[in-house]
């Protein structure tokens, strides 16, 4: 009885702590850690972001299907999203469809955001509204082919809030919105092979850092992270240091993931341990 009472009291404390976090605080946490929005939307020539210009437009991609720049997502009315409705921003994040019904380039991992809970999505929008408006017009997108979009398996609909109490399910949720498996799964005929090659890496990322190639995240004992300790996995995610001590290159947003809570990081690792071993 006493145990149950203590447990209940602890749960109540946890529940009130979660409630005490305002929507803007929750949104700030998500955007600046797990979601890594600024990793694309803030201007940066490595190493550091340009002070005062956060979220005002960032990286560019020139690929066969499109030439696009991560847009200005500050509340500036003319060059940012200040005149968008909340519903318009939410629809863009979950589906990649702009208010003018244009499907944006799949560089933005919206196929990983359909799983976002309503609470988290509202929190993200509430936070974006508090950003300092920055005037900066990014070049208009050029689309050379019809847009394609792939939804991550299991992320087709918002996660029920109740599932968040389960560590592995929460880890799946967080790793999904962190789009880990987008970068860590190879392409097969133009689509990511989540079915048979989930987490096997081998995807190339050219950039100012040269070329980095994503590595295997499966639980395979030798080619994956099956033989790593939790601490080694967390160090790689948050500090960009591999098991052998080698420094890992961008574009993985280590410095964003570094600010995740210990509990959230634990949940991500718990889910990674369930990714089936593959060569
Ligand atoms: C991997 C890079 C990347 C990440 C991560 C990313 N975005 Fe984007 N985002 C883009 C690109 C590129 C575009 C422009 C695509 C286009 O023009 O077709 C875009 C477009 C947008 C737009 C449409 C703006 C407009 O004016 O059309 C919004 C809003 C947006 N992103 C918000 C976010 C938010 C919020 C996050 C974090 C949850 C986020 N993005 C994460 C790359 C990214
Ligand atoms: C934007 C692409 C991208 C995203 C998103 C991303 N990664 Fe990575 N990750 C990489 C690349 C590329 C490397 C290899 C870097 C290098 O070799 O220098 C890497 C390396 C790693 C490593 C080190 C593996 C080794 O063998 O050293 C781990 C662990 C890892 N990522 C886990 C994750 C997890 C967990 C997430 C989500 C929370 C994630 N990554 C999100 C691109 C990404």
Coordinates of C-alpha atoms and ligand atoms in Angstrom, one line a residue:
X1 CA 0.0 0.0 0.0
X2 CA 2.7 2.4 1.0
X3 CA 4.6 1.6 -2.2
X4 CA 1.6 2.2 -4.3
X5 CA 0.9 5.5 -2.6
X6 CA 4.5 6.6 -3.1
X7 CA 4.3 5.6 -6.8
X8 CA 1.1 7.5 -7.2
X9 CA 2.5 10.6 -5.6
X10 CA 5.5 10.4 -7.9
X11 CA 3.2 10.1 -10.9
X12 CA 1.3 13.1 -9.8
X13 CA 4.5 15.1 -9.4
X14 CA 5.5 14.0 -12.9
X15 CA 2.1 14.9 -14.3
X16 CA 2.1 18.3 -12.8
X17 CA 5.6 18.9 -14.0
X18 CA 4.5 18.1 -17.6
X19 CA 1.5 20.3 -17.3
X20 CA 3.6 23.1 -15.9
X21 CA 5.6 23.2 -19.1
X22 CA 3.7 25.7 -21.3
X23 CA 3.0 25.0 -25.0
X24 CA 5.7 27.5 -26.0
X25 CA 8.3 25.8 -23.8
X26 CA 7.4 22.4 -25.2
X27 CA 7.6 23.8 -28.7
X28 CA 10.9 25.4 -28.0
X29 CA 12.2 22.1 -26.6
X30 CA 11.0 20.1 -29.6
X31 CA 12.1 22.6 -32.3
X32 CA 15.6 23.2 -30.9
X33 CA 16.4 19.6 -30.0
X34 CA 14.7 16.5 -31.5
X35 CA 13.1 18.2 -34.5
X36 CA 16.3 20.0 -35.6
X37 CA 14.3 22.5 -37.6
X38 CA 17.1 25.0 -37.4
X39 CA 19.6 22.5 -38.8
X40 CA 18.0 23.3 -42.2
X41 CA 16.2 26.6 -41.7
X42 CA 18.9 28.6 -40.0
X43 CA 21.7 30.1 -42.1
X44 CA 25.0 28.5 -41.4
X45 CA 28.3 28.0 -42.9
X46 CA 29.8 25.6 -40.4
X47 CA 30.7 25.7 -37.6
X48 CA 28.3 28.1 -35.9
X49 CA 24.9 29.6 -36.8
X50 CA 24.9 33.3 -37.7
X51 CA 23.7 35.2 -34.6
X52 CA 20.3 36.9 -34.8
X53 CA 19.4 35.2 -38.1
X54 CA 18.0 32.0 -36.7
X55 CA 15.2 30.3 -38.7
X56 CA 15.4 33.0 -41.4
X57 CA 16.3 30.7 -44.2
X58 CA 19.1 28.2 -44.5
X59 CA 20.6 25.4 -46.6
X60 CA 20.0 25.0 -50.4
X61 CA 19.6 21.8 -52.4
X62 CA 20.1 21.5 -56.2
X63 CA 19.0 18.1 -57.2
X64 CA 17.5 16.5 -60.3
X65 CA 13.8 16.9 -59.1
X66 CA 14.2 20.4 -57.6
X67 CA 16.3 23.4 -56.6
X68 CA 15.1 24.6 -53.2
X69 CA 16.2 26.6 -50.1
X70 CA 15.0 26.0 -46.6
X71 CA 12.6 28.9 -46.2
X72 CA 12.3 31.7 -43.7
X73 CA 10.1 30.4 -40.9
X74 CA 10.2 33.4 -38.7
X75 CA 7.0 35.4 -38.2
X76 CA 8.1 38.1 -40.7
X77 CA 4.9 38.9 -42.7
X78 CA 6.4 39.4 -46.1
X79 CA 9.4 37.0 -46.2
X80 CA 8.5 34.5 -43.5
X81 CA 5.3 32.7 -42.3
X82 CA 3.9 35.6 -40.3
X83 CA 0.7 35.8 -42.4
X84 CA 0.1 32.0 -42.4
X85 CA -2.8 30.6 -40.3
X86 CA -2.0 28.1 -37.5
X87 CA -3.9 25.5 -39.6
X88 CA -1.8 26.3 -42.6
X89 CA 1.4 25.8 -40.7
X90 CA 0.2 22.6 -39.2
X91 CA -0.9 21.2 -42.6
X92 CA 2.5 22.1 -44.0
X93 CA 4.4 20.3 -41.2
X94 CA 2.2 17.2 -41.3
X95 CA 1.7 16.8 -45.0
X96 CA 4.2 19.1 -46.9
X97 CA 1.3 20.9 -48.6
X98 CA 1.5 24.7 -48.6
X99 CA -1.5 27.0 -48.3
X100 CA -1.4 27.4 -52.1
X101 CA -1.8 23.6 -52.3
X102 CA 1.8 23.2 -53.6
X103 CA 3.5 20.0 -52.3
X104 CA 7.0 21.1 -51.2
X105 CA 10.2 19.2 -51.9
X106 CA 10.7 16.1 -49.8
X107 CA 13.9 17.5 -48.4
X108 CA 11.8 18.6 -45.5
X109 CA 11.0 15.3 -43.7
X110 CA 7.2 15.8 -43.5
X111 CA 6.7 12.1 -44.0
X112 CA 8.1 11.8 -40.5
X113 CA 5.9 14.4 -38.9
X114 CA 2.4 12.9 -39.5
X115 CA 3.0 11.0 -36.2
X116 CA 3.2 14.2 -34.2
X117 CA 0.6 14.5 -31.5
X118 CA -1.8 17.4 -31.7
X119 CA -0.3 18.7 -28.5
X120 CA 3.2 18.7 -29.9
X121 CA 2.2 20.2 -33.2
X122 CA 0.3 23.0 -31.5
X123 CA 3.3 23.5 -29.3
X124 CA 5.6 23.8 -32.3
X125 CA 3.3 26.4 -33.9
X126 CA 3.0 28.4 -30.6
X127 CA 6.8 28.5 -30.4
X128 CA 7.3 29.5 -34.0
X129 CA 5.0 32.5 -33.4
X130 CA 7.3 33.7 -30.6
X131 CA 10.4 33.9 -32.9
X132 CA 11.9 37.3 -33.7
X133 CA 10.7 38.2 -37.2
X134 CA 13.7 38.5 -39.6
X135 CA 13.3 40.0 -43.0
X136 CA 15.1 37.7 -45.5
X137 CA 13.8 36.5 -48.8
X138 CA 15.1 33.1 -49.9
X139 CA 15.1 32.3 -53.6
X140 CA 11.8 30.8 -54.9
X141 CA 11.8 27.0 -55.3
X142 CA 12.2 25.5 -58.7
X143 CA 10.4 22.1 -59.3
X144 CA 11.6 20.1 -62.2
X145 CA 9.5 17.0 -61.6
X146 CA 6.3 16.1 -59.7
X147 CA 7.0 15.9 -56.0
X148 CA 7.3 12.5 -54.4
X149 CA 6.7 11.9 -50.7
X150 CA 7.2 8.8 -48.5
X151 CA 5.6 8.4 -45.1
X152 CA 7.7 6.5 -42.6
X153 CA 6.0 3.1 -41.7
X154 CA 4.2 3.5 -38.4
X155 CA 4.1 7.3 -38.7
X156 CA 0.9 7.5 -40.8
X157 CA -1.2 9.1 -38.0
X158 CA -0.7 11.0 -34.8
X159 CA 0.6 8.9 -31.9
X160 CA -2.0 8.6 -29.2
X161 CA -0.9 10.6 -26.2
X162 CA -1.3 7.5 -24.0
X163 CA 1.4 5.6 -25.9
X164 CA 4.0 8.2 -24.6
X165 CA 4.0 6.4 -21.2
X166 CA 5.7 3.4 -22.9
X167 CA 9.5 3.9 -23.2
X168 CA 10.0 2.0 -26.5
X169 CA 7.0 3.6 -28.1
X170 CA 8.1 7.1 -27.0
X171 CA 11.5 6.3 -28.3
X172 CA 10.0 5.3 -31.7
X173 CA 8.0 8.6 -31.7
X174 CA 11.1 10.7 -30.9
X175 CA 13.4 8.8 -33.3
X176 CA 10.7 9.3 -36.0
X177 CA 10.3 13.0 -35.6
X178 CA 14.1 13.3 -35.4
X179 CA 14.1 11.6 -38.8
X180 CA 17.0 9.3 -37.8
X181 CA 15.9 6.6 -40.2
X182 CA 15.5 9.0 -43.2
X183 CA 19.3 9.5 -43.2
X184 CA 20.2 6.1 -42.0
X185 CA 18.3 4.0 -44.5
X186 CA 19.5 3.6 -48.1
X187 CA 17.4 4.3 -51.3
X188 CA 16.2 1.6 -53.6
X189 CA 14.8 2.8 -56.9
X190 CA 14.2 6.3 -55.7
X191 CA 12.5 5.4 -52.4
X192 CA 13.9 4.6 -49.0
X193 CA 13.9 0.8 -48.4
X194 CA 12.5 0.9 -44.9
X195 CA 11.1 -2.6 -45.3
X196 CA 14.2 -4.6 -45.8
X197 CA 17.1 -2.1 -45.1
X198 CA 15.8 0.0 -42.1
X199 CA 18.8 1.6 -40.5
X200 CA 21.5 0.0 -42.6
X201 CA 23.1 3.3 -43.5
X202 CA 25.1 3.9 -46.6
X203 CA 23.5 7.1 -47.7
X204 CA 26.0 9.9 -48.9
X205 CA 25.7 13.5 -47.7
X206 CA 27.9 15.9 -49.7
X207 CA 28.5 19.3 -48.2
X208 CA 31.1 21.8 -47.1
X209 CA 32.4 19.0 -44.8
X210 CA 33.3 16.8 -47.8
X211 CA 31.1 13.7 -48.0
X212 CA 29.8 11.9 -45.0
X213 CA 28.1 8.5 -45.3
X214 CA 25.4 7.4 -42.8
X215 CA 26.3 4.4 -40.8
X216 CA 24.5 1.2 -39.6
X217 CA 22.1 1.7 -36.7
X218 CA 20.7 -1.8 -36.6
X219 CA 21.3 -4.0 -33.6
X220 CA 23.8 -6.1 -35.5
X221 CA 26.7 -7.0 -33.2
X222 CA 29.5 -6.2 -35.5
X223 CA 28.3 -4.0 -38.4
X224 CA 25.7 -2.2 -36.2
X225 CA 25.5 -0.8 -32.8
X226 CA 24.5 -4.1 -31.1
X227 CA 27.9 -4.3 -29.4
X228 CA 27.9 -0.7 -28.2
X229 CA 27.0 0.4 -24.7
X230 CA 24.2 2.8 -24.1
X231 CA 26.7 5.5 -23.2
X232 CA 28.6 5.0 -26.5
X233 CA 25.4 5.4 -28.5
X234 CA 24.4 8.5 -26.6
X235 CA 27.9 10.0 -27.0
X236 CA 27.6 9.5 -30.8
X237 CA 24.1 11.1 -31.0
X238 CA 24.9 14.1 -28.8
X239 CA 28.6 14.7 -29.3
X240 CA 29.3 13.3 -32.7
X241 CA 31.9 10.9 -31.5
X242 CA 32.0 7.3 -32.8
X243 CA 32.7 4.2 -30.7
X244 CA 36.4 4.3 -31.7
X245 CA 36.6 8.0 -30.6
X246 CA 36.6 9.3 -34.2
X247 CA 34.8 12.6 -34.9
X248 CA 31.6 12.3 -36.9
X249 CA 30.7 14.8 -39.6
X250 CA 27.6 16.8 -40.3
X251 CA 24.8 17.0 -41.4
X252 CA 23.5 15.0 -38.4
X253 CA 22.4 17.6 -35.8
X254 CA 24.5 16.4 -32.9
X255 CA 24.4 19.8 -31.1
X256 CA 20.6 19.8 -31.3
X257 CA 20.2 16.2 -30.0
X258 CA 22.7 17.2 -27.2
X259 CA 19.9 19.2 -25.6
X260 CA 17.4 16.4 -25.4
X261 CA 16.4 15.4 -21.9
X262 CA 18.1 12.3 -20.4
X263 CA 14.7 10.5 -20.4
X264 CA 14.1 11.2 -24.0
X265 CA 17.6 10.1 -25.0
X266 CA 17.1 6.9 -23.0
X267 CA 13.9 6.3 -24.9
X268 CA 15.5 6.7 -28.3
X269 CA 18.3 4.3 -27.3
X270 CA 15.7 1.8 -26.0
X271 CA 13.9 1.9 -29.4
X272 CA 17.2 1.7 -31.4
X273 CA 17.9 -1.6 -29.6
X274 CA 14.7 -3.0 -31.2
X275 CA 15.8 -2.3 -34.8
X276 CA 16.3 -5.8 -36.3
X277 CA 20.0 -6.7 -36.9
X278 CA 21.1 -6.4 -40.6
X279 CA 24.5 -6.5 -42.3
Ligands
LIG1 C1 16.2 18.4 -43.7 C2 15.9 19.8 -43.7 C3 14.6 20.4 -43.1 C4 14.2 20.2 -41.8 C5 14.8 19.3 -40.7 C6 13.0 21.0 -41.7 N1 12.7 21.7 -42.9 FE1 11.2 22.9 -43.2 N2 11.7 23.1 -45.2 C7 12.9 22.6 -45.7 C8 13.0 23.0 -47.1 C9 14.1 22.6 -48.1 C10 11.8 23.7 -47.4 C11 11.4 24.4 -48.7 C12 10.9 23.3 -49.6 C13 10.4 23.8 -50.9 O1 10.4 25.0 -51.2 O2 9.9 23.0 -51.7 C14 11.1 23.8 -46.1 C15 9.8 24.4 -46.0 C16 9.2 24.7 -44.8 C17 8.0 25.5 -44.6 C18 7.3 26.2 -45.7 C19 7.6 27.6 -45.7 C20 7.2 28.3 -47.0 O3 7.3 29.6 -47.0 O4 6.9 27.7 -48.0 C21 7.7 25.5 -43.3 C22 6.6 26.3 -42.6 C23 8.8 24.7 -42.6 N3 9.6 24.2 -43.6 C24 8.8 24.5 -41.2 C25 9.7 23.6 -40.6 C26 9.7 23.2 -39.2 C27 8.7 23.8 -38.2 C28 10.6 22.2 -39.1 C29 10.9 21.4 -37.8 C30 9.7 20.7 -37.4 C31 11.2 22.0 -40.3 N4 10.7 22.9 -41.3 C32 12.2 21.1 -40.6 C33 13.8 21.8 -45.1 C34 13.7 21.3 -43.8
LIG2 C1 20.6 14.5 -41.6 C2 21.0 13.1 -41.6 C3 21.0 12.4 -40.3 C4 20.1 12.4 -39.3 C5 18.8 13.1 -39.2 C6 20.6 11.5 -38.3 N1 21.8 11.0 -38.6 FE1 23.0 9.8 -37.5 N2 24.5 10.0 -38.8 C7 24.4 10.6 -40.1 C8 25.7 10.5 -40.8 C9 26.0 11.0 -42.2 C10 26.6 9.8 -39.9 C11 28.0 9.4 -40.2 C12 28.9 10.7 -40.0 C13 30.4 10.4 -40.3 O1 30.7 9.2 -40.7 O2 31.2 11.3 -40.1 C14 25.8 9.5 -38.7 C15 26.3 8.8 -37.6 C16 25.5 8.3 -36.5 C17 26.0 7.5 -35.5 C18 27.4 6.9 -35.3 C19 27.5 5.6 -35.9 C20 28.9 5.0 -36.0 O3 29.1 3.9 -36.4 O4 29.8 5.8 -35.7 C21 24.9 7.2 -34.7 C22 24.9 6.3 -33.5 C23 23.8 7.9 -35.2 N3 24.2 8.6 -36.4 C24 22.5 7.8 -34.7 C25 21.5 8.7 -35.1 C26 20.2 8.8 -34.4 C27 19.8 8.0 -33.2 C28 19.5 9.8 -35.1 C29 18.2 10.4 -34.7 C30 18.1 10.9 -33.3 C31 20.3 10.2 -36.2 N4 21.5 9.5 -36.2 C32 19.9 11.2 -37.1 C33 23.3 11.3 -40.6 C34 22.1 11.5 -39.9

